[in-house]
Amino acid sequence: MPTTRFSASKTKKSKLRPRFLPPQGCGCKSNIAATLQEMGVGLMLAGNMGDGAKKKLADHGIEVIRGCSGPVEKVVKDFLQGTLSDSGVACLHHECH
């Protein structure tokens, strides 16, 4: 699934960046965390993710907020307004991504 990247400044303005197409397969077994870290990603707003992938991202300095849904622009706006928090719900099998 294509991933949309935004950058945000301290003034809470967001800017759309080029889309990023992650590799197919399980994120916890790929090099996606290192690639995202190299791209300067420090936060991932996600719909669902297993604990293994979340840990791998955290090991690369990337915070994850799970449970996000809706239009990406609204999710980013909600984050910038401080109204998002991690759902704490982890995907327990690979078919739920």
Coordinates of N, CA, C and O in Angstrom, one line a residue, residues 10-53:
K10 N 7.5 23.4 13.5 CA 7.1 23.7 14.8 C 5.9 24.6 14.8 O 5.2 24.7 15.8
T11 N 5.6 25.3 13.7 CA 4.4 26.1 13.6 C 3.2 25.3 13.3 O 2.1 25.8 13.0
K12 N 3.4 23.9 13.2 CA 2.3 23.0 13.0 C 1.7 23.1 11.6 O 0.5 22.8 11.4
K13 N 2.5 23.5 10.6 CA 2.1 23.5 9.3 C 2.5 22.2 8.7 O 3.6 21.7 9.0
S14 N 1.7 21.6 7.8 CA 2.1 20.3 7.2 C 2.4 20.5 5.7 O 1.8 21.4 5.1
K15 N 3.2 19.7 5.2 CA 3.6 19.8 3.8 C 3.6 18.4 3.2 O 4.3 17.5 3.8
L16 N 2.9 18.1 2.2 CA 2.8 16.8 1.5 C 4.1 16.6 0.8 O 4.7 17.4 0.1
R17 N 4.7 15.4 1.0 CA 5.9 14.9 0.4 C 5.6 13.9 -0.7 O 4.5 13.3 -0.7
P18 N 6.5 13.5 -1.5 CA 6.2 12.5 -2.5 C 5.8 11.2 -1.8 O 6.3 10.9 -0.7
R19 N 4.9 10.4 -2.5 CA 4.5 9.1 -1.9 C 5.6 8.1 -1.9 O 6.5 8.2 -2.8
F20 N 5.6 7.2 -1.0 CA 6.6 6.2 -0.9 C 5.9 4.8 -0.9 O 4.9 4.6 -0.3
L21 N 6.4 4.0 -1.8 CA 5.8 2.6 -1.9 C 6.7 1.6 -1.1 O 7.8 1.3 -1.6
P22 N 6.2 1.2 0.0 CA 7.0 0.2 0.8 C 7.1 -1.2 0.1 O 6.2 -1.5 -0.7
P23 N 8.0 -2.0 0.5 CA 8.1 -3.3 -0.1 C 7.0 -4.2 0.4 O 6.4 -4.0 1.4
Q24 N 6.6 -5.2 -0.5 CA 5.6 -6.1 -0.1 C 6.1 -7.0 1.0 O 7.3 -7.2 1.2
G25 N 5.2 -7.5 1.8 CA 5.5 -8.5 2.8 C 5.5 -7.9 4.2 O 5.0 -6.8 4.4
C26 N 6.0 -8.6 5.1 CA 5.9 -8.3 6.6 C 6.9 -7.2 6.9 O 8.1 -7.3 6.6
G27 N 6.5 -6.1 7.5 CA 7.3 -5.0 7.9 C 8.3 -5.4 8.9 O 9.4 -4.8 9.0
C28 N 8.0 -6.3 9.8 CA 8.9 -6.7 10.9 C 10.1 -7.5 10.4 O 11.1 -7.7 11.1
K29 N 10.0 -8.0 9.1 CA 11.1 -8.8 8.6 C 11.8 -8.1 7.4 O 12.6 -8.7 6.8
S30 N 11.4 -6.8 7.1 CA 12.0 -6.1 6.0 C 13.0 -5.1 6.5 O 13.2 -4.9 7.7
N31 N 13.6 -4.3 5.6 CA 14.5 -3.2 6.0 C 13.8 -1.9 6.0 O 14.4 -0.9 5.9
I32 N 12.4 -1.9 6.0 CA 11.6 -0.7 5.9 C 12.0 0.3 7.0 O 12.0 1.5 6.7
A33 N 12.2 -0.2 8.2 CA 12.5 0.8 9.3 C 13.8 1.5 9.0 O 13.8 2.7 9.3
A34 N 14.8 0.8 8.6 CA 16.1 1.5 8.3 C 15.9 2.5 7.1 O 16.4 3.6 7.2
T35 N 15.1 2.1 6.1 CA 14.9 3.0 5.0 C 14.2 4.3 5.4 O 14.5 5.4 5.0
L36 N 13.1 4.1 6.2 CA 12.4 5.3 6.7 C 13.2 6.2 7.6 O 13.2 7.4 7.5
Q37 N 14.1 5.6 8.4 CA 15.0 6.3 9.3 C 15.9 7.2 8.4 O 16.2 8.3 8.7
E38 N 16.5 6.6 7.3 CA 17.4 7.3 6.4 C 16.6 8.4 5.7 O 17.2 9.4 5.4
M39 N 15.3 8.3 5.5 CA 14.5 9.3 4.9 C 14.1 10.4 5.9 O 13.5 11.4 5.5
G40 N 14.5 10.3 7.2 CA 14.2 11.3 8.2 C 12.9 11.1 8.8 O 12.4 12.1 9.5
V41 N 12.2 10.0 8.7 CA 10.9 9.8 9.3 C 11.1 9.6 10.8 O 12.0 8.8 11.2
G42 N 10.3 10.3 11.6 CA 10.4 10.2 13.0 C 9.1 9.7 13.7 O 9.0 9.4 14.9
L43 N 8.0 9.7 12.8 CA 6.7 9.3 13.3 C 5.9 8.6 12.2 O 6.0 9.1 11.1
M44 N 5.2 7.6 12.6 CA 4.3 6.9 11.6 C 2.9 6.9 12.2 O 2.7 6.4 13.4
L45 N 2.0 7.4 11.5 CA 0.6 7.3 11.9 C 0.0 6.2 11.1 O -0.1 6.2 9.9
A46 N -0.4 5.1 11.8 CA -0.8 3.9 11.1 C -2.2 3.4 11.5 O -2.7 3.7 12.6
G47 N -2.8 2.6 10.6 CA -4.1 2.1 10.9 C -3.9 0.9 11.9 O -4.6 0.8 12.9
N48 N -3.1 -0.1 11.5 CA -2.9 -1.2 12.3 C -1.4 -1.7 12.1 O -0.9 -1.6 11.0
M49 N -0.9 -2.4 13.1 CA 0.5 -2.8 13.0 C 0.7 -3.8 14.2 O 0.2 -3.6 15.3
G50 N 1.5 -4.8 13.9 CA 1.9 -5.8 15.0 C 3.0 -5.2 15.9 O 3.6 -4.3 15.5
D51 N 3.1 -5.9 17.0 CA 4.1 -5.4 18.0 C 5.6 -5.6 17.4 O 6.4 -4.8 17.7
G52 N 5.8 -6.6 16.6 CA 7.1 -6.8 16.0 C 7.5 -5.6 15.1 O 8.7 -5.1 15.2
A53 N 6.6 -5.2 14.3 CA 6.9 -4.1 13.4 C 7.1 -2.8 14.2 O 7.9 -2.0 13.9

